[in-house]
PDB file of C-alpha atoms and ligand atoms in Angstrom:
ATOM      1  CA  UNK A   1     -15.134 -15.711  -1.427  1.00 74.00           C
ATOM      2  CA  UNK A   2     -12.355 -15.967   1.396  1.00 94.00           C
ATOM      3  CA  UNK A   3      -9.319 -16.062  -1.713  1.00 97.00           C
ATOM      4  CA  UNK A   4      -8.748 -14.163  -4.620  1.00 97.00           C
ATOM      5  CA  UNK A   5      -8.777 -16.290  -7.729  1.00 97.00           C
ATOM      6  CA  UNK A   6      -5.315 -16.478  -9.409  1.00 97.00           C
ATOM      7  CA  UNK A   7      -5.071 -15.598 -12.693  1.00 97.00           C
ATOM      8  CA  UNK A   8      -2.677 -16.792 -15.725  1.00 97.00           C
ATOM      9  CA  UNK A   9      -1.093 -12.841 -14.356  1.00 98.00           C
ATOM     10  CA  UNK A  10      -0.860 -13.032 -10.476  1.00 97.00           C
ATOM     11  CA  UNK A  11       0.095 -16.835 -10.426  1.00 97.00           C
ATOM     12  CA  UNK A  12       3.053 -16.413  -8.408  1.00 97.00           C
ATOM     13  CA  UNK A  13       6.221 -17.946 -10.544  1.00 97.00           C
ATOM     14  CA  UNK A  14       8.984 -17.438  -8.612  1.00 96.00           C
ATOM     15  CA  UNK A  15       8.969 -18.967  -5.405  1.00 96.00           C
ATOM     16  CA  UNK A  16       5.383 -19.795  -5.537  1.00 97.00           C
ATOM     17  CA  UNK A  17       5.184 -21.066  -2.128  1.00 97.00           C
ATOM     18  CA  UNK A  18       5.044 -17.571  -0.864  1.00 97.00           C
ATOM     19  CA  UNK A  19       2.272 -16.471  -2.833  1.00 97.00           C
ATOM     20  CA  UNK A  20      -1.305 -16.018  -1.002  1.00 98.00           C
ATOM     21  CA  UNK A  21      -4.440 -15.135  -2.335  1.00 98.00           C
ATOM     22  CA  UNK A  22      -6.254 -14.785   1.445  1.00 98.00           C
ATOM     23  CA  UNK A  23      -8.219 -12.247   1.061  1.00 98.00           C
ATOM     24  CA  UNK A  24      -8.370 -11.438   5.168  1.00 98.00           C
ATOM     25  CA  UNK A  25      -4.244 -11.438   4.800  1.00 98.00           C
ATOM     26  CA  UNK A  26      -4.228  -9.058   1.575  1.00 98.00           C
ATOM     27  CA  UNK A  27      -6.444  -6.465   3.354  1.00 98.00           C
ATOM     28  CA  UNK A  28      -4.558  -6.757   6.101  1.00 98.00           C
ATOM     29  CA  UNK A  29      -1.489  -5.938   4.265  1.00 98.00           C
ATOM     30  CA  UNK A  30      -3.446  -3.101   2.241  1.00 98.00           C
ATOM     31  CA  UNK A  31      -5.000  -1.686   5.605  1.00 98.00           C
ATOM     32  CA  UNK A  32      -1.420  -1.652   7.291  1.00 97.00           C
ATOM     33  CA  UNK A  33      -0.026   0.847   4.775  1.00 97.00           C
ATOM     34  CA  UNK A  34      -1.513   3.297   3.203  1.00 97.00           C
ATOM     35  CA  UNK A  35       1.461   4.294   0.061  1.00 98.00           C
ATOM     36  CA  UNK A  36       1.219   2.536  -3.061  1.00 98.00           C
ATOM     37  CA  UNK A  37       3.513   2.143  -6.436  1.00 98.00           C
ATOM     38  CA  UNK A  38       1.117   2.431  -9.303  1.00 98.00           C
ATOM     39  CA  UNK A  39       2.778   1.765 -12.960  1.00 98.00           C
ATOM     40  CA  UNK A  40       0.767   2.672 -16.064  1.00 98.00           C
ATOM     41  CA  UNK A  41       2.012   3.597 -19.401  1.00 98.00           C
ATOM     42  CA  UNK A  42       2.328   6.489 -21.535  1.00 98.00           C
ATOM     43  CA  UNK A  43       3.319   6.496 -25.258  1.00 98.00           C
ATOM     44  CA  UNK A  44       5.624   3.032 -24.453  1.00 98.00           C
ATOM     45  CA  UNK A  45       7.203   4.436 -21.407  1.00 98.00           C
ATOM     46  CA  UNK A  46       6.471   3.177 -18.037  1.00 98.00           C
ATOM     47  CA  UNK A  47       6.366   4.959 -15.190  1.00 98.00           C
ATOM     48  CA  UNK A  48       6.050   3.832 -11.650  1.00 98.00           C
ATOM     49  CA  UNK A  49       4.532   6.888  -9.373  1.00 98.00           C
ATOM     50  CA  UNK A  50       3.866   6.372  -5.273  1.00 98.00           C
ATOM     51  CA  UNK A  51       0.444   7.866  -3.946  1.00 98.00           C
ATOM     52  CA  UNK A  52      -1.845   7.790  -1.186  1.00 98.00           C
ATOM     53  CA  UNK A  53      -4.631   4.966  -1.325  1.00 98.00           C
ATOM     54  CA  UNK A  54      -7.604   4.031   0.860  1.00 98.00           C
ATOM     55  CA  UNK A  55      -9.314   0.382   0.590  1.00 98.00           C
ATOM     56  CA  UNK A  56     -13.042   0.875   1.224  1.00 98.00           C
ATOM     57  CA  UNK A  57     -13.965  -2.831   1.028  1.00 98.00           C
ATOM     58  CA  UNK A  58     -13.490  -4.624  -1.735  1.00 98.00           C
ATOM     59  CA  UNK A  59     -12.078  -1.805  -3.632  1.00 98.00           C
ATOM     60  CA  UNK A  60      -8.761   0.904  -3.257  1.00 98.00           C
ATOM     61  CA  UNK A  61      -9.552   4.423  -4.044  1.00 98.00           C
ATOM     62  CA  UNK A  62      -7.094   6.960  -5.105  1.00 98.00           C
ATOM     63  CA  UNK A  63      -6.977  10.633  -5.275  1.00 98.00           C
ATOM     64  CA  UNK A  64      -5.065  13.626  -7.137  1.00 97.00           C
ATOM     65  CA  UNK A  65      -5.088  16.644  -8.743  1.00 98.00           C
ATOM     66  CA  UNK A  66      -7.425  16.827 -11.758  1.00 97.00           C
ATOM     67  CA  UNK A  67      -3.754  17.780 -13.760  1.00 97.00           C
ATOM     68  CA  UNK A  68      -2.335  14.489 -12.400  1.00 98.00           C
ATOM     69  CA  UNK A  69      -0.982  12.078 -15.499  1.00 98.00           C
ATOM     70  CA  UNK A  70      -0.855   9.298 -13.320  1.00 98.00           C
ATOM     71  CA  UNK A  71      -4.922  10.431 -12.651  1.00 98.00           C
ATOM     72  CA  UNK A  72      -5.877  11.304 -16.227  1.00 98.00           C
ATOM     73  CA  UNK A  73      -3.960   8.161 -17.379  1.00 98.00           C
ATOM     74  CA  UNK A  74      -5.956   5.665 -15.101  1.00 98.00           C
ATOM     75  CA  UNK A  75      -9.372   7.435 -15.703  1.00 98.00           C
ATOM     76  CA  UNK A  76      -8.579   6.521 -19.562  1.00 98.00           C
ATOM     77  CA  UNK A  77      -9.414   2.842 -18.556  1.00 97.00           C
ATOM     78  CA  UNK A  78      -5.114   2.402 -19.006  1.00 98.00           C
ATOM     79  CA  UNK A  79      -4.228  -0.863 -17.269  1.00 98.00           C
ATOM     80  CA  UNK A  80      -2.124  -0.400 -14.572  1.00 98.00           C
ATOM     81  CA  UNK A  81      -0.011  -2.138 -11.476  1.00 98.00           C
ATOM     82  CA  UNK A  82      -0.269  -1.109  -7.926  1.00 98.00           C
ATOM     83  CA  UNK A  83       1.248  -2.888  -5.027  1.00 98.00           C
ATOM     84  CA  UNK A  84       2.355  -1.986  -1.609  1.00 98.00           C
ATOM     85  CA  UNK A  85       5.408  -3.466   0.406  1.00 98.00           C
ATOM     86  CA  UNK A  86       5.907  -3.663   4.059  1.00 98.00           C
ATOM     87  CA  UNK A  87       9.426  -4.300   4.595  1.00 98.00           C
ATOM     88  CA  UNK A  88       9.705  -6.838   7.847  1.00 98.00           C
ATOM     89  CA  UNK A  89      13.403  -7.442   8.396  1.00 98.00           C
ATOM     90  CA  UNK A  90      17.136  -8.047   6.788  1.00 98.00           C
ATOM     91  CA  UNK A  91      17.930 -11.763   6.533  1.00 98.00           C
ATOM     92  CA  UNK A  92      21.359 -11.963   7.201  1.00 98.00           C
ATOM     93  CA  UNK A  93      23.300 -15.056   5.409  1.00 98.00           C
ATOM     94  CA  UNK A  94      26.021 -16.766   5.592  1.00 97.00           C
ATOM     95  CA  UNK A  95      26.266 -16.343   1.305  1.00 97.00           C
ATOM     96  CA  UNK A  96      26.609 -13.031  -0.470  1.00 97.00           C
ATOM     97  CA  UNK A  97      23.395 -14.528  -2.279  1.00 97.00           C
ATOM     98  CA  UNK A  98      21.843 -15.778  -0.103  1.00 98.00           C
ATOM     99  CA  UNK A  99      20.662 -12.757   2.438  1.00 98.00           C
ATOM    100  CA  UNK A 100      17.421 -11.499   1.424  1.00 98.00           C
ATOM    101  CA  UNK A 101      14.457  -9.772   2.772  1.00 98.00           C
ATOM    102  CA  UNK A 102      11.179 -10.392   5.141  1.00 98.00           C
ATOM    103  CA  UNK A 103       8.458  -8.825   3.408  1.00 98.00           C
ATOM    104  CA  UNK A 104       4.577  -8.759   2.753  1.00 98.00           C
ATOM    105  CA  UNK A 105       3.785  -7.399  -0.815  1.00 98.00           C
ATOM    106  CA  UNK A 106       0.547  -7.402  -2.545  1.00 98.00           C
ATOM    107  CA  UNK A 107       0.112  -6.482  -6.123  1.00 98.00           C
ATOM    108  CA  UNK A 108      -2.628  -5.341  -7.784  1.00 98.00           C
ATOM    109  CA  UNK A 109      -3.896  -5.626 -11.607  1.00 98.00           C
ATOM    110  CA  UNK A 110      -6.839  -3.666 -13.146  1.00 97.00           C
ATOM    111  CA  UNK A 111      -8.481  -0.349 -15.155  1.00 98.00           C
ATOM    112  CA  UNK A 112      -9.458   2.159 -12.368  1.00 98.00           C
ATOM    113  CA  UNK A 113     -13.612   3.857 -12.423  1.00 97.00           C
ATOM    114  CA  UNK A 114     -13.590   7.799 -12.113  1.00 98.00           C
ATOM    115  CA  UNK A 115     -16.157   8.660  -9.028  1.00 98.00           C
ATOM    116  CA  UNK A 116     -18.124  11.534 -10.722  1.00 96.00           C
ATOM    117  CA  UNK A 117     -20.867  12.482  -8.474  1.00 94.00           C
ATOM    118  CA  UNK A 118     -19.642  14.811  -5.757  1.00 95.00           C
ATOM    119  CA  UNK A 119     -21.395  13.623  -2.739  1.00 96.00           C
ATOM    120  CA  UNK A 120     -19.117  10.674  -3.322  1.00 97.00           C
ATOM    121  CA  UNK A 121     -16.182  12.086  -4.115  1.00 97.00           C
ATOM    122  CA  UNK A 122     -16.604  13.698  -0.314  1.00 98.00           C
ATOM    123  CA  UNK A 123     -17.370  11.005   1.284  1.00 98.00           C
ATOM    124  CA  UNK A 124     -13.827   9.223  -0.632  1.00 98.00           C
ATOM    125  CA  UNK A 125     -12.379  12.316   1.130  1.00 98.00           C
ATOM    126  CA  UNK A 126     -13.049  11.588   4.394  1.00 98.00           C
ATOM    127  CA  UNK A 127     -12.311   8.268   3.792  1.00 98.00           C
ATOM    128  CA  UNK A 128      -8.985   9.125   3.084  1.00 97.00           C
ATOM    129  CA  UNK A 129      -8.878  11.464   6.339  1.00 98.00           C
ATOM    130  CA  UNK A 130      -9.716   8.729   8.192  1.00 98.00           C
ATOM    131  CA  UNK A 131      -7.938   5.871   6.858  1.00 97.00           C
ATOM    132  CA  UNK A 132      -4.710   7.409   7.653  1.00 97.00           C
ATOM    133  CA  UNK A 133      -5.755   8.483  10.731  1.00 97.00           C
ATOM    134  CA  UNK A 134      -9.230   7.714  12.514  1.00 97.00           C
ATOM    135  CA  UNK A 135     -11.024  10.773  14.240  1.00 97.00           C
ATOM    136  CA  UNK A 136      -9.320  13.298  11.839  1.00 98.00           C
ATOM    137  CA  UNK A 137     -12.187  14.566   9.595  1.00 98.00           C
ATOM    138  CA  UNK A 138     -14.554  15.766  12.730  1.00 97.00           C
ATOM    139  CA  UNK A 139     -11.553  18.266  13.760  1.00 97.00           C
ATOM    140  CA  UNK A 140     -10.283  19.497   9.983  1.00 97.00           C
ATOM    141  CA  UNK A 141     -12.164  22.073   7.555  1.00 97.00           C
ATOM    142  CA  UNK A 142     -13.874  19.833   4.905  1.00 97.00           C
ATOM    143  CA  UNK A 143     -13.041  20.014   1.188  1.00 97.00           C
ATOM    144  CA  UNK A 144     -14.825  23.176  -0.327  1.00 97.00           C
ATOM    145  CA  UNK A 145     -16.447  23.200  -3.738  1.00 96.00           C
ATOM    146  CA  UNK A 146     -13.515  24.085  -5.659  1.00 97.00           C
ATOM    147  CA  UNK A 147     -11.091  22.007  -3.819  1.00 97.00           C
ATOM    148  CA  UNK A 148     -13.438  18.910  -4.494  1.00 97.00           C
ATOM    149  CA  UNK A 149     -13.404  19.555  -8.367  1.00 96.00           C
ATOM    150  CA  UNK A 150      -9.790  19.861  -9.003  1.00 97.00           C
ATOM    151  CA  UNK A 151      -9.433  16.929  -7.133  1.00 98.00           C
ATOM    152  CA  UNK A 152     -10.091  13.302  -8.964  1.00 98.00           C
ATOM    153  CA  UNK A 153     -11.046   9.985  -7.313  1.00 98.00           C
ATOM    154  CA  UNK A 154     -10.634   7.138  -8.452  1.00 98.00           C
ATOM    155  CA  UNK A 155     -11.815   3.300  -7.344  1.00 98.00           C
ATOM    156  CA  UNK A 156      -9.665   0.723  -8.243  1.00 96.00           C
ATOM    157  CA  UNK A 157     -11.502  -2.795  -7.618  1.00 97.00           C
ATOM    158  CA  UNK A 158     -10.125  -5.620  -5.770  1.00 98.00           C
ATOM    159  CA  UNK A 159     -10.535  -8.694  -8.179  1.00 97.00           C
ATOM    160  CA  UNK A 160      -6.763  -9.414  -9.587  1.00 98.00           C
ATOM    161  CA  UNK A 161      -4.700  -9.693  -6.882  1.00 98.00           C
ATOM    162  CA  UNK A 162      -1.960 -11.353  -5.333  1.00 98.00           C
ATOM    163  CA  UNK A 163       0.507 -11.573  -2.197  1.00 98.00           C
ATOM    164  CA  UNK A 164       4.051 -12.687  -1.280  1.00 98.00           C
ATOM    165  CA  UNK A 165       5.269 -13.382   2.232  1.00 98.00           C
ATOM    166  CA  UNK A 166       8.942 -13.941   3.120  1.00 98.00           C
ATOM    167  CA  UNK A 167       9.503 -15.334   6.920  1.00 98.00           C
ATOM    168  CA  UNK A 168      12.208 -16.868   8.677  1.00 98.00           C
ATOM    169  CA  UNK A 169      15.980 -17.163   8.112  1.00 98.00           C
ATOM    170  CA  UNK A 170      18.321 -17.680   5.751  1.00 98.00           C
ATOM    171  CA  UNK A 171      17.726 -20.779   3.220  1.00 97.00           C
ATOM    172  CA  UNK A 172      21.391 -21.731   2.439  1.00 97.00           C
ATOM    173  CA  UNK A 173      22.656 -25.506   2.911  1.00 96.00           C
ATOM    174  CA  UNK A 174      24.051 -25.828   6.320  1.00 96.00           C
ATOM    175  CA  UNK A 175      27.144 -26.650   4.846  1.00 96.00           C
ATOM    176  CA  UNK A 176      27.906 -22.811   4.431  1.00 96.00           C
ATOM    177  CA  UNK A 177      27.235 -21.788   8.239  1.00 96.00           C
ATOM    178  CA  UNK A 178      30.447 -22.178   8.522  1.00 93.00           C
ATOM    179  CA  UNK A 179      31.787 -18.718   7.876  1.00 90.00           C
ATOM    180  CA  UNK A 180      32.593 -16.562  10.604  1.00 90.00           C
ATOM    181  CA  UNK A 181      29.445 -14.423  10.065  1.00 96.00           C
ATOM    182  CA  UNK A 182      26.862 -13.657  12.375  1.00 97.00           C
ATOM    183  CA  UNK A 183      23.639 -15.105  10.666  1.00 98.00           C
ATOM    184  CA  UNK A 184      19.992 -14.053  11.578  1.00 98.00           C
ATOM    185  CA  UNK A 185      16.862 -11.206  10.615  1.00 98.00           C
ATOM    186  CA  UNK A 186      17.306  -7.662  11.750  1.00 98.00           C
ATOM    187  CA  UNK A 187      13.427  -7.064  12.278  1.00 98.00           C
ATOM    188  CA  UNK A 188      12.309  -4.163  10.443  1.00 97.00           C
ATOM    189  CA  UNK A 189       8.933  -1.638  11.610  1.00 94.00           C
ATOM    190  CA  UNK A 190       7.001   1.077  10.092  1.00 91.00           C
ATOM    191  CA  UNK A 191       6.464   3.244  13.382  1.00 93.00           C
ATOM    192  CA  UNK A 192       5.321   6.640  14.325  1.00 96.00           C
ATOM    193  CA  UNK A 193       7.961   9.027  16.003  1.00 96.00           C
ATOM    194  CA  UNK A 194       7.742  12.243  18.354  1.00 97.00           C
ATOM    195  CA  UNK A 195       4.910  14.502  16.729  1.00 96.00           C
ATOM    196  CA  UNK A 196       6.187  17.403  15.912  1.00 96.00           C
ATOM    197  CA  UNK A 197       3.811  20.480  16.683  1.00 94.00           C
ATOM    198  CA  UNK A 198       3.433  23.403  13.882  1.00 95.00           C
ATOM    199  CA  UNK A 199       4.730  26.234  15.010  1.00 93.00           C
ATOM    200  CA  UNK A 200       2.080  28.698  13.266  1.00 94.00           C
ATOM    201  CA  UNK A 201      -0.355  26.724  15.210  1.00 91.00           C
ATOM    202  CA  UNK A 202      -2.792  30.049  16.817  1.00 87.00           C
ATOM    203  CA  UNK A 203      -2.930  28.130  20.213  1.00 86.00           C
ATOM    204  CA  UNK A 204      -0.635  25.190  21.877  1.00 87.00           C
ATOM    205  CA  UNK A 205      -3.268  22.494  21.738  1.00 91.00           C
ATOM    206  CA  UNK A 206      -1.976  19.512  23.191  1.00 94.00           C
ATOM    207  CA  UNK A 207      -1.592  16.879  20.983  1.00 96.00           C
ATOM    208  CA  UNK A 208      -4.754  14.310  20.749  1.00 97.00           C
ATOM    209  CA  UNK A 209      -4.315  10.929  21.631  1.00 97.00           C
ATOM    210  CA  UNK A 210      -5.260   9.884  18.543  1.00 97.00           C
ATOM    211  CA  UNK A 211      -1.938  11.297  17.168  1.00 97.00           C
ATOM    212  CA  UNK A 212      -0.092  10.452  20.412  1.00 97.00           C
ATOM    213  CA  UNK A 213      -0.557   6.978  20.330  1.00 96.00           C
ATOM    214  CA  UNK A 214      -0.680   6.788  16.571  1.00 97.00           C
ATOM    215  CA  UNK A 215      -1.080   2.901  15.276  1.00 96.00           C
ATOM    216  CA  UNK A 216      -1.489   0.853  12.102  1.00 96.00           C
ATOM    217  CA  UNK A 217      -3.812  -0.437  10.867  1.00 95.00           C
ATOM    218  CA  UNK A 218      -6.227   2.594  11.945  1.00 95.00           C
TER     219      UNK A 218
HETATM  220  C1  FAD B   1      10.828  -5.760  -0.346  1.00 88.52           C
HETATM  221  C2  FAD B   1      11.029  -6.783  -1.427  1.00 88.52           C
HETATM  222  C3  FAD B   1      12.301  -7.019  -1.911  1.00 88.52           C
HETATM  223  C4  FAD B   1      12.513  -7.955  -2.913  1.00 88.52           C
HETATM  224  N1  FAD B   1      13.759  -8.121  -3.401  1.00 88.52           N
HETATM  225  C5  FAD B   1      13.967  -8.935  -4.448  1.00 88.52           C
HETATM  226  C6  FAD B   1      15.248  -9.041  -5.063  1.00 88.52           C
HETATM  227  O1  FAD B   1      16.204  -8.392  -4.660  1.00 88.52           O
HETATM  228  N2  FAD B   1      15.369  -9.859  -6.128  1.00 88.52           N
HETATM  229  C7  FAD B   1      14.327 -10.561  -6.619  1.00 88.52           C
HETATM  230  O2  FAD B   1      14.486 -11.290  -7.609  1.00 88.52           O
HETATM  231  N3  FAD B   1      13.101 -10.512  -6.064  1.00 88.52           N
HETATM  232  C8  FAD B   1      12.901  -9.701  -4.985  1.00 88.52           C
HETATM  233  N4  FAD B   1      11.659  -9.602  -4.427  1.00 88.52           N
HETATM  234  C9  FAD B   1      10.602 -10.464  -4.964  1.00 88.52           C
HETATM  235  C10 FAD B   1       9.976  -9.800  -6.186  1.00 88.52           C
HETATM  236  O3  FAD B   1       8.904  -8.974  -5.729  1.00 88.52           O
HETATM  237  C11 FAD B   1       9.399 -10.795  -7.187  1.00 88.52           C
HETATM  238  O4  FAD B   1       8.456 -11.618  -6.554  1.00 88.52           O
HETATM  239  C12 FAD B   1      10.470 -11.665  -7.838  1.00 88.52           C
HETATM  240  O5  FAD B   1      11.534 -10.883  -8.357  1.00 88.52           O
HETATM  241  C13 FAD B   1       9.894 -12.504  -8.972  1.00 88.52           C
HETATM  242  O6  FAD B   1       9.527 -11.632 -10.012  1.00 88.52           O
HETATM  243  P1  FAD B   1       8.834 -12.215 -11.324  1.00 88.52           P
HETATM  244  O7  FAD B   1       8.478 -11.071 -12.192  1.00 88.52           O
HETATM  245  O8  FAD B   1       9.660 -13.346 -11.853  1.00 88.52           O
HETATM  246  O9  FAD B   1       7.514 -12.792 -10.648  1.00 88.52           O
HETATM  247  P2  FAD B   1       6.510 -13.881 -11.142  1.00 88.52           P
HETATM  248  O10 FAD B   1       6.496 -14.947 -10.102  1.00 88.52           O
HETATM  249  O11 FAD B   1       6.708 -14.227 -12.578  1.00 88.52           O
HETATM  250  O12 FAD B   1       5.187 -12.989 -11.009  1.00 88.52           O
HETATM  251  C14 FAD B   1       3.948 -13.468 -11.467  1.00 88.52           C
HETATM  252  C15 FAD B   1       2.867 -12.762 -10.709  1.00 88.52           C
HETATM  253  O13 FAD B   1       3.018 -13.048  -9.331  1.00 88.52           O
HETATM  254  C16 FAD B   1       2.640 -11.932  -8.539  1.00 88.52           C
HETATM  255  N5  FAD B   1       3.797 -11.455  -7.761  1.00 88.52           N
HETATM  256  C17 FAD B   1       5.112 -11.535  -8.055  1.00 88.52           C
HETATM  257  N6  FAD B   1       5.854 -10.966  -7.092  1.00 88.52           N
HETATM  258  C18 FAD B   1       4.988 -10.501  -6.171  1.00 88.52           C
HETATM  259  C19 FAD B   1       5.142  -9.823  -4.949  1.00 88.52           C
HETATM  260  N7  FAD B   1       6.344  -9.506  -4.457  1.00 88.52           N
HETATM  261  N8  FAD B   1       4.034  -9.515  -4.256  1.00 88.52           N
HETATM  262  C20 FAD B   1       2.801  -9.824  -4.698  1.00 88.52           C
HETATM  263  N9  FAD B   1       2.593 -10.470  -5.837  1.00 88.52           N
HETATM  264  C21 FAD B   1       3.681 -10.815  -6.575  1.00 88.52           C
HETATM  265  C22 FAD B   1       2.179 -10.847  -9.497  1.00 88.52           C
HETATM  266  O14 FAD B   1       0.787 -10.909  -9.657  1.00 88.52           O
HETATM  267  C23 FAD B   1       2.902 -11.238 -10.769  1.00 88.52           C
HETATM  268  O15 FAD B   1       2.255 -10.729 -11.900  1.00 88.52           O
HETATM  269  C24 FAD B   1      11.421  -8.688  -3.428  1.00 88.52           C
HETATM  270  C25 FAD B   1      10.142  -8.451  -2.926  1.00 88.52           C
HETATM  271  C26 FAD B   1       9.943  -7.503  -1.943  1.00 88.52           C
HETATM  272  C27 FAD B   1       8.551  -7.264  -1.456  1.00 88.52           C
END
């Protein structure tokens, strides 16, 4: 199916004409980032904790220490929240109310799946390498024994989901453009800077283009 199917949960309220279940333009959001906000709760309190994901398909797969609440919660079968923002610009207008932000957001509902056997949990390892940054795993020691069993994966499948888009300018009433202030969207980009080579590095290897010319999505 090209769209997720909205559910009485990820029906979009509030401006619902933003909301988009495309399920090309939610991966495409997903594959663009790769830092989450997952919320789960503990003993009434919630708590909202940033990680690392992958999506592998129609699934997201997370990873953390075996000691990890956020991990130990989720492999429960808790419920939890996940989405991931990519801020796209300031929209500047003419109202104190009225500015607001470009955006594409996806959120994500579900109980996560512990990956058990360890030839998988690997290859969710590499995955991870690699969805960050493609060619990676080849040059990098892989996870030893012990490294793969204090680590925990988890897949999180993509079936309740949801997106919100923001474009464009300000949506005030024309009647208020006329303040003397500059109206308009200061575009906003998640870019790579200068790498930075580690200075306990044993030789200067120059740095591989991969890194150089380092892009999202990978
Ligand atoms: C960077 C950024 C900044 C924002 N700033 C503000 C702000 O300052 N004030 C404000 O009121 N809102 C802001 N929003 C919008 C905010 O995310 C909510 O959509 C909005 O507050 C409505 O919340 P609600 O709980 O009433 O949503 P409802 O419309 O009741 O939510 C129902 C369902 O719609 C889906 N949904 C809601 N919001 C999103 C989303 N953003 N992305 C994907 N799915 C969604 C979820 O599945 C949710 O369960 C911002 C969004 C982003 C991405």
């Amino acid at each position: 199916m090209s769209e997720f199917t909205a559910t009485e949960r990820t029906k979009v309220k509030r401006h619902p004409e933003r909301a988009n279940y495309d399920r090309e333009l939610v991966h495409g959001i997903l594959d663009q980032a790769f830092v989450c906000s997952v919320g789960f709760v503990v003993d009434g309190q919630p708590y909202v904790v940033p990680t690392n994901y992958v999506r592998d398909g129609e699934r997201l797969l997370l990873h953390g220490s075996i000691a990890s609440r956020l991990m130990k919660t989720l492999a429960s079968g808790a419920p939890f929240c996940l989405s991931v923002t990519l801020l796209d610009g300031i929209v500047f207008s003419p109202t104190a109310t009225g500015h607001s932000v470009n955006y594409r957001s996806v959120v994500v509902l579900g109980t996560a799946e512990k990956i058990e056997n360890a030839q998988d949990k690997l290859e969710a390892m590499r995955k991870f390498v690699e969805y960050v940054i493609r060619g990676r795993w080849k040059t990098v020691r892989p996870p030893s024994e012990n490294e793969l069993k204090a680590t925990m994966v988890l897949a999180v499948p993509l079936v309740e989901v949801s997106a919100k888009t923001r474009t464009g300018f300000a949506i005030d009433a024309d009647k208020e453009y006329e303040t003397g202030a500059w109206t308009g969207v200061l575009p906003f980009a998640w870019t790579a800077g200068a790498p930075i080579a580690d200075p306990r590095a044993k030789s200067a290897i120059p740095v591989p283009a991969n890194i150089q010319n380092y892009k999202r999505p990978q």
